[in-house]
XYZ file of N, CA and C in Angstrom:
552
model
N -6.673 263.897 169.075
C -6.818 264.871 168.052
C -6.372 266.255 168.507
N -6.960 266.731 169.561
C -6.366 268.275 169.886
C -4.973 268.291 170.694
N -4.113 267.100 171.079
C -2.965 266.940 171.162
C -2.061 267.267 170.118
N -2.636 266.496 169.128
C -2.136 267.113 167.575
C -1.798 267.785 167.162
N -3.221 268.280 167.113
C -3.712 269.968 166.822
C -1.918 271.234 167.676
N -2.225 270.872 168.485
C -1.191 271.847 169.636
C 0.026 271.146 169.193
N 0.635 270.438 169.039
C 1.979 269.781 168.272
C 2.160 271.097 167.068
N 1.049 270.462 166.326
C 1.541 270.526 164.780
C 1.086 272.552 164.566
N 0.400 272.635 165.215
C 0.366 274.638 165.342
C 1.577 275.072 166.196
N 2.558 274.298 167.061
C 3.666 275.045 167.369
C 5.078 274.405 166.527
N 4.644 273.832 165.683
C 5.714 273.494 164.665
C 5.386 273.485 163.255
N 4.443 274.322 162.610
C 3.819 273.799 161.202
C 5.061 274.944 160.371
N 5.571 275.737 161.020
C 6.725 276.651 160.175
C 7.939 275.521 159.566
N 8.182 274.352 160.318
C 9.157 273.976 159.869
C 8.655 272.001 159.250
N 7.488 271.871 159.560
C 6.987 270.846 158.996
C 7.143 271.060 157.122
N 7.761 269.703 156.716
C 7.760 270.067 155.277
C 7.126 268.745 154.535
N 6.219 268.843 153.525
C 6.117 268.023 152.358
C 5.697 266.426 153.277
N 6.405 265.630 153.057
C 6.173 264.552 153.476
C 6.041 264.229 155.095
N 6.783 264.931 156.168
C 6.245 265.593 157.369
C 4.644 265.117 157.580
N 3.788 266.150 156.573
C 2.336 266.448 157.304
C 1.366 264.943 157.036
N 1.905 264.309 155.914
C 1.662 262.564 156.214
C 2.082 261.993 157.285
N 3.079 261.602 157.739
C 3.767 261.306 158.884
C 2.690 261.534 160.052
N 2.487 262.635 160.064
C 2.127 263.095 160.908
C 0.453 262.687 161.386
N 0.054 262.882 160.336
C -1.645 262.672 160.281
C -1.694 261.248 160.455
N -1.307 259.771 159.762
C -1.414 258.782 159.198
C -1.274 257.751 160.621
N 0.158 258.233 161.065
C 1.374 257.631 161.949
C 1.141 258.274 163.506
N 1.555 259.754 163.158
C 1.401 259.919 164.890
C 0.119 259.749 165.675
N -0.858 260.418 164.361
C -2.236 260.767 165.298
C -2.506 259.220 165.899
N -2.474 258.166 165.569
C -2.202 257.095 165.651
C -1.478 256.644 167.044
N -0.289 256.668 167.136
C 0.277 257.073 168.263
C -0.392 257.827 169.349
N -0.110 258.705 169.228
C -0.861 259.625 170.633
C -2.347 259.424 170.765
N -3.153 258.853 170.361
C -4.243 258.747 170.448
C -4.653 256.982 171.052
N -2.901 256.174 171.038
C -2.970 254.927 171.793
C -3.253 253.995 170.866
N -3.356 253.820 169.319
C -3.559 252.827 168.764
C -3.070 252.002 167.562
N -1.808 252.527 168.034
C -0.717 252.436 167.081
C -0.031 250.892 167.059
N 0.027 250.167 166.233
C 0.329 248.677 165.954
C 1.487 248.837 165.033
N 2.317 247.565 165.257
C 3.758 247.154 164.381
C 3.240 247.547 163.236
N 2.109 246.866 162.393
C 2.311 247.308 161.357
C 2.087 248.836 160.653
N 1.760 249.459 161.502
C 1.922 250.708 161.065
C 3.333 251.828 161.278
N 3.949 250.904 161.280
C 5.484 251.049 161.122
C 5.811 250.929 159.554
N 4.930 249.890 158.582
C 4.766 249.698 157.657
C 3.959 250.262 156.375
N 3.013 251.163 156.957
C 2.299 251.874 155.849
C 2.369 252.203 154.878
N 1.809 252.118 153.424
C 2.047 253.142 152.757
C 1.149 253.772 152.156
N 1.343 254.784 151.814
C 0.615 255.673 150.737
C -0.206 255.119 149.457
N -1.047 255.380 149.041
C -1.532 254.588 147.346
C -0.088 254.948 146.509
N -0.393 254.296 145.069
C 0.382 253.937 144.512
C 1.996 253.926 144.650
N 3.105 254.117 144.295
C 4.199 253.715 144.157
C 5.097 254.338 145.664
N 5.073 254.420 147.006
C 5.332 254.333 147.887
C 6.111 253.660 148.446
N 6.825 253.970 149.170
C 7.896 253.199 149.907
C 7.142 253.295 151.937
N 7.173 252.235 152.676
C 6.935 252.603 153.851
C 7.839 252.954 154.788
N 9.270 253.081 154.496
C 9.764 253.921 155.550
C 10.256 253.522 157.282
N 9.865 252.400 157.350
C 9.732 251.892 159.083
C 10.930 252.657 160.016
N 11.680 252.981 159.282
C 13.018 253.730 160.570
C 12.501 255.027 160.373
N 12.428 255.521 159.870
C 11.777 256.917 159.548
C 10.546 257.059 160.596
N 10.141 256.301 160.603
C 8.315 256.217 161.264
C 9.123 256.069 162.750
N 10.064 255.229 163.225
C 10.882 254.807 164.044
C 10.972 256.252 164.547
N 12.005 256.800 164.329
C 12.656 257.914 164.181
C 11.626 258.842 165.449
N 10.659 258.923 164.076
C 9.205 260.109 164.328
C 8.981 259.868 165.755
N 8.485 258.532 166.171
C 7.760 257.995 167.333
C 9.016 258.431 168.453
N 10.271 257.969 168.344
C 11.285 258.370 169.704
C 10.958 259.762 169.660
N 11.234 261.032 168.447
C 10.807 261.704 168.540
C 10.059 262.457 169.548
N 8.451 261.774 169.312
C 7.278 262.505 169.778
C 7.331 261.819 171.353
N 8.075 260.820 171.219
C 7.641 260.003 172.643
C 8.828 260.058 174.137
N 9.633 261.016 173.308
C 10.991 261.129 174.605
C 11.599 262.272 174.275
N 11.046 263.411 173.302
C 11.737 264.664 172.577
C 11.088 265.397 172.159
N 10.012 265.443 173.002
C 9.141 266.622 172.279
C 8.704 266.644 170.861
N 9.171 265.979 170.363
C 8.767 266.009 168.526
C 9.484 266.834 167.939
N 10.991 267.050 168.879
C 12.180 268.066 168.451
C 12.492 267.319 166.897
N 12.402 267.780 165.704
C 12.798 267.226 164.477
C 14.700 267.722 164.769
N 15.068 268.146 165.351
C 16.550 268.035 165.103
C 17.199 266.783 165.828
N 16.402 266.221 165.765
C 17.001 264.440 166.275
C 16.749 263.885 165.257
N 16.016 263.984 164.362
C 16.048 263.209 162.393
C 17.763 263.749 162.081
N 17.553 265.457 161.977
C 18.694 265.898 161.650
C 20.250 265.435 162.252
N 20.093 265.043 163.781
C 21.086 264.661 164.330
C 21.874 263.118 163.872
N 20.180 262.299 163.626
C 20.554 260.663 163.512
C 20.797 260.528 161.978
N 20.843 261.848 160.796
C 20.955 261.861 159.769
C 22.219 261.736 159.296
N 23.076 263.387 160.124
C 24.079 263.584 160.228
C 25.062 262.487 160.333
N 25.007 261.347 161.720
C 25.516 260.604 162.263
C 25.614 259.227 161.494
N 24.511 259.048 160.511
C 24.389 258.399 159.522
C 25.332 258.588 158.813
N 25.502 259.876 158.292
C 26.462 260.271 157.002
C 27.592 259.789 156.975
N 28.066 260.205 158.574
C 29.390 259.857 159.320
C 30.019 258.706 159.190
N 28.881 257.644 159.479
C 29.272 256.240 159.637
C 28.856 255.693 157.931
N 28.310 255.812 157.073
C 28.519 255.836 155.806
C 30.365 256.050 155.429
N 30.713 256.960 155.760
C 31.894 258.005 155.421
C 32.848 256.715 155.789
N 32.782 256.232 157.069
C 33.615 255.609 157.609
C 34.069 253.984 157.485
N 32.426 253.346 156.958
C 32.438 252.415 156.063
C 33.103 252.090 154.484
N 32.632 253.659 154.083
C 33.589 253.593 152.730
C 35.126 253.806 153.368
N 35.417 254.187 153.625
C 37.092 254.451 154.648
C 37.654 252.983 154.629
N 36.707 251.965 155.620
C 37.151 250.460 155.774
C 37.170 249.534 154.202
N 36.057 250.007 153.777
C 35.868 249.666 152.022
C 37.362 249.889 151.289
N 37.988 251.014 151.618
C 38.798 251.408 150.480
C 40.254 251.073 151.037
N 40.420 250.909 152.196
C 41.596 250.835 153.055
C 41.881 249.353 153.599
N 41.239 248.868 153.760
C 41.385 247.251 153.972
C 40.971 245.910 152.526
N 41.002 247.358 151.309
C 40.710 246.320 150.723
C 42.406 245.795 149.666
N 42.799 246.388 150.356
C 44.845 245.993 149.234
C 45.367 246.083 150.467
N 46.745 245.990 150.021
C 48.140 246.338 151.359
C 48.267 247.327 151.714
N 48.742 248.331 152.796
C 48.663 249.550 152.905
C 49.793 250.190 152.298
N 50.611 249.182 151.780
C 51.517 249.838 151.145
C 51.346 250.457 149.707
N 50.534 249.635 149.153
C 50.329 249.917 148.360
C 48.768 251.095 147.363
N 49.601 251.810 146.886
C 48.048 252.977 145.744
C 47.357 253.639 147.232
N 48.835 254.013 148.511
C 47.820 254.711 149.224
C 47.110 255.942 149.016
N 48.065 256.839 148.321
C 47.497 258.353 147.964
C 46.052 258.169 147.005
N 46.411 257.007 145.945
C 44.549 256.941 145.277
C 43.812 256.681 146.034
N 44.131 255.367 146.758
C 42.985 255.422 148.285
C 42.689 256.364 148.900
N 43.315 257.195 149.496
C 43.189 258.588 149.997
C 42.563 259.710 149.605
N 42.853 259.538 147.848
C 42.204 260.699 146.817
C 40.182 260.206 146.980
N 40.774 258.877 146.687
C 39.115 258.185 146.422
C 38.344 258.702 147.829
N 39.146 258.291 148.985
C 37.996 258.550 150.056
C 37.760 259.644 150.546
N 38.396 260.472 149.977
C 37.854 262.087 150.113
C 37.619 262.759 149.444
N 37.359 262.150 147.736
C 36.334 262.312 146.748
C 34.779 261.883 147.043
N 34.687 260.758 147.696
C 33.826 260.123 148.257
C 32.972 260.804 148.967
N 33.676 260.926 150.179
C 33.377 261.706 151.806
C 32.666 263.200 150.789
N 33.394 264.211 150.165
C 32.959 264.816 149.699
C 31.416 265.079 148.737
N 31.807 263.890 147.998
C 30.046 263.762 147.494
C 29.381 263.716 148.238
N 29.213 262.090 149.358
C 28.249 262.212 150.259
C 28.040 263.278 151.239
N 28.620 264.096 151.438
C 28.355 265.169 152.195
C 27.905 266.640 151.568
N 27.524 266.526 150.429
C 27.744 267.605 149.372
C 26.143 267.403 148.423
N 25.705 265.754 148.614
C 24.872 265.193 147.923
C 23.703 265.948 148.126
N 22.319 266.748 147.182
C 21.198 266.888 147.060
C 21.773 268.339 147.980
N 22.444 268.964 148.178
C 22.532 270.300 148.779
C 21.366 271.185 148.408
N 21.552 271.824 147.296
C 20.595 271.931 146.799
C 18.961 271.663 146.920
N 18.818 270.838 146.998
C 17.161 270.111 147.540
C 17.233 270.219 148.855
N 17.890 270.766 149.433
C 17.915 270.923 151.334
C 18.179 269.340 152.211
N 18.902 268.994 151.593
C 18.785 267.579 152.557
C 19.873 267.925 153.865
N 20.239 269.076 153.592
C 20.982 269.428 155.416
C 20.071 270.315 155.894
N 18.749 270.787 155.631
C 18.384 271.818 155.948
C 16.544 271.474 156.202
N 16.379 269.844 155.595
C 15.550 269.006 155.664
C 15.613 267.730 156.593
N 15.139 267.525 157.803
C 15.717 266.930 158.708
C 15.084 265.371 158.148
N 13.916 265.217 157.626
C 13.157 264.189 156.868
C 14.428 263.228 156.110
N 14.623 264.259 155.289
C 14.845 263.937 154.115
C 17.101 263.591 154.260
N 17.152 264.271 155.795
C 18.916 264.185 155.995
C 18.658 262.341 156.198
N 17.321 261.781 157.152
C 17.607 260.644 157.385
C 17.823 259.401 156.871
N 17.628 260.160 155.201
C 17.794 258.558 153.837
C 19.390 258.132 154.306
N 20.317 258.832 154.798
C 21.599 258.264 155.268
C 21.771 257.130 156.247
N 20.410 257.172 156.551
C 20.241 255.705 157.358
C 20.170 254.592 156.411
N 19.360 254.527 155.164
C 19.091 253.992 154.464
C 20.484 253.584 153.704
N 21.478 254.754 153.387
C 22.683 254.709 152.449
C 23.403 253.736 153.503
N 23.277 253.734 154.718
C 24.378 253.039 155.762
C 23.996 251.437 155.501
N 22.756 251.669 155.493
C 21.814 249.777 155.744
C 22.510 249.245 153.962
N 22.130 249.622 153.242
C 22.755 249.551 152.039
C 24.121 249.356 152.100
N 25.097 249.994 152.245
C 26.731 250.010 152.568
C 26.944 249.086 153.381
N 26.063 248.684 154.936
C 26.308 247.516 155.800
C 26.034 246.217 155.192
N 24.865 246.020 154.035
C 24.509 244.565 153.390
C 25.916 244.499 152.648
N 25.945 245.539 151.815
C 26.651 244.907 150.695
C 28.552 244.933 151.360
N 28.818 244.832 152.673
C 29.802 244.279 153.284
C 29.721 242.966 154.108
N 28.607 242.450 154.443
C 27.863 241.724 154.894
C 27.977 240.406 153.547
N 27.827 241.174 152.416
C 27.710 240.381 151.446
C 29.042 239.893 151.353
N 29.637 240.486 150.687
C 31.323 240.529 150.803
C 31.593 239.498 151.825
N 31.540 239.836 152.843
C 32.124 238.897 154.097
C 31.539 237.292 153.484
N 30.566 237.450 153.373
C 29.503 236.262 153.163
C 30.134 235.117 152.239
N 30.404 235.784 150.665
C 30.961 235.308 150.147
C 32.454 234.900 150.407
N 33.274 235.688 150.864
C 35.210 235.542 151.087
C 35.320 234.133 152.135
N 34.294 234.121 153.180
C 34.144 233.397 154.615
C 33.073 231.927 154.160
N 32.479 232.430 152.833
C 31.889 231.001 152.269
C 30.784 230.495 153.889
N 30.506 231.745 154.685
C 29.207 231.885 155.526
C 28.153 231.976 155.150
N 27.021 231.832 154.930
C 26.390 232.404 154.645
C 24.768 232.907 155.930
N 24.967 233.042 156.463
C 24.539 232.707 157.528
C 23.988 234.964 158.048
N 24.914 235.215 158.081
C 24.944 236.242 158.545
C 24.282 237.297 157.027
N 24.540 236.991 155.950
C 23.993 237.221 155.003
C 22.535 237.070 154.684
N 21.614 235.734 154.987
C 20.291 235.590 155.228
C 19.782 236.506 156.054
N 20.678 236.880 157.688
C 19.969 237.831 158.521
C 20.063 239.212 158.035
N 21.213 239.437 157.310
C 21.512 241.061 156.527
C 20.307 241.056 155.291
N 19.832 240.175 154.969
C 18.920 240.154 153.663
C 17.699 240.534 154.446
N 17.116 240.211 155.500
C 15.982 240.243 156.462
C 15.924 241.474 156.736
N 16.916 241.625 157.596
C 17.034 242.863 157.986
C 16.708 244.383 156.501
N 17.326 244.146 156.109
C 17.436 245.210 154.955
C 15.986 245.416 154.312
N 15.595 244.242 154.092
C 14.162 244.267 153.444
C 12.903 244.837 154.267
N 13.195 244.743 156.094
C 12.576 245.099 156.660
C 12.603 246.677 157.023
N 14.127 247.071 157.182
C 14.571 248.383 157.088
C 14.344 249.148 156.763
N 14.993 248.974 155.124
C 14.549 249.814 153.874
C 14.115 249.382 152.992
N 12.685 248.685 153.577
C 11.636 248.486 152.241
C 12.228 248.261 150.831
N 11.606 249.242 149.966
C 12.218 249.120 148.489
C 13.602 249.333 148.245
N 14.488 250.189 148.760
C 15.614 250.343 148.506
C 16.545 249.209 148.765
N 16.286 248.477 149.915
C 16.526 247.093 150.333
C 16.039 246.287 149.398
N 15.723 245.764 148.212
C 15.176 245.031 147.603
C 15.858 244.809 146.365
N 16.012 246.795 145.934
C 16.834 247.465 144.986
C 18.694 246.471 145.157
N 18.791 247.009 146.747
C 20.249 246.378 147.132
C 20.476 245.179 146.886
N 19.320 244.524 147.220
C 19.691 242.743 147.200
C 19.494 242.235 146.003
N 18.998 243.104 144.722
C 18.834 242.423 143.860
C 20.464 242.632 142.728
N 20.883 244.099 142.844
C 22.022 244.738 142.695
C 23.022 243.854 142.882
N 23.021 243.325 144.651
C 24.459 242.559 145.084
C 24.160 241.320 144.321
N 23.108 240.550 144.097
C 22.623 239.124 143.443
C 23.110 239.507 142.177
N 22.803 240.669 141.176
C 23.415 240.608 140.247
C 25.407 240.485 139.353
N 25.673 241.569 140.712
C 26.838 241.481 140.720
C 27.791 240.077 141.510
């Protein structure tokens, strides 16, 4: 508890919103030694998502970084990146290169642009929490190529473990994805 205490009084200027859950629920938990897998899983009462890379995140965090939050911001960033670069392989390997390269080109730096441009406004570069849903956009972008493969390769194999994975990942949004790619 007064480990805490001294954490969260030399960082409460930049703790935001969903932060001071995290924090109370998850770390005190942690540093206090009694922290179990499933509380990787938690959630909040009603309509909640639990988050497990996020909680992930927090714990390397507090446990090899001081509880420096510009390592959310860093693994957010780096997220974005590899999002960016997935749509890149998405749009570029999916015809001949000879062919509709400049729309390919237009598209993926219409693209690149949104996602990097996305929720500005709401601080999601300026919110280190909230930069790390790009983990989430990547796990999402990795199934539904996963899927793709799955189907073209008539595998399915690697698709069951991308379905696992995802659901374990990103909770609801993973669920959202797999029901999305099932539909389509």
């Amino acid at each position: 508890g007064l480990q805490l205490l001294m954490i969260v009084k030399n960082l409460s200027p930049v703790i935001r919103s969903d932060a001071w859950y995290f924090l109370d629920v998850f770390l005190r938990k942690a540093i206090e030694g009694h922290l179990t897998f499933a509380d990787f899983f938690v959630k909040r009462p009603r309509t909640d998502h639990s988050q497990p890379l996020f909680k992930l995140v927090l714990w390397l965090e507090w446990r090899y970084f001081d509880l420096d939050f510009m390592i959310e911001a860093l693994i957010g960033a780096f997220a974005a990146a590899c999002c960016a670069l997935i749509f890149h392989r998405l749009i570029f390997d999916a015809a001949r290169p000879s062919r509709g390269w400049a729309v390919r080109c237009l598209a993926w730096a219409t693209i690149c642009g949104l996602l990097f441009s996305m929720n500005a406004e709401a601080g999601v570069w300026t919110w280190p929490l909230v930069t790390l849903e790009y983990l989430n956009i990547m796990g999402v972008l990795l199934f539904v190529m996963a899927s793709w493969q799955a189907i073209h390769k008539r595998s399915y194999a690697l698709l069951a473990m991308a379905t696992v994975l995802i659901g374990i990942c990103c909770d609801d949004l993973g669920l959202i994805a797999v029901i999305a790619v099932a539909l389509a």
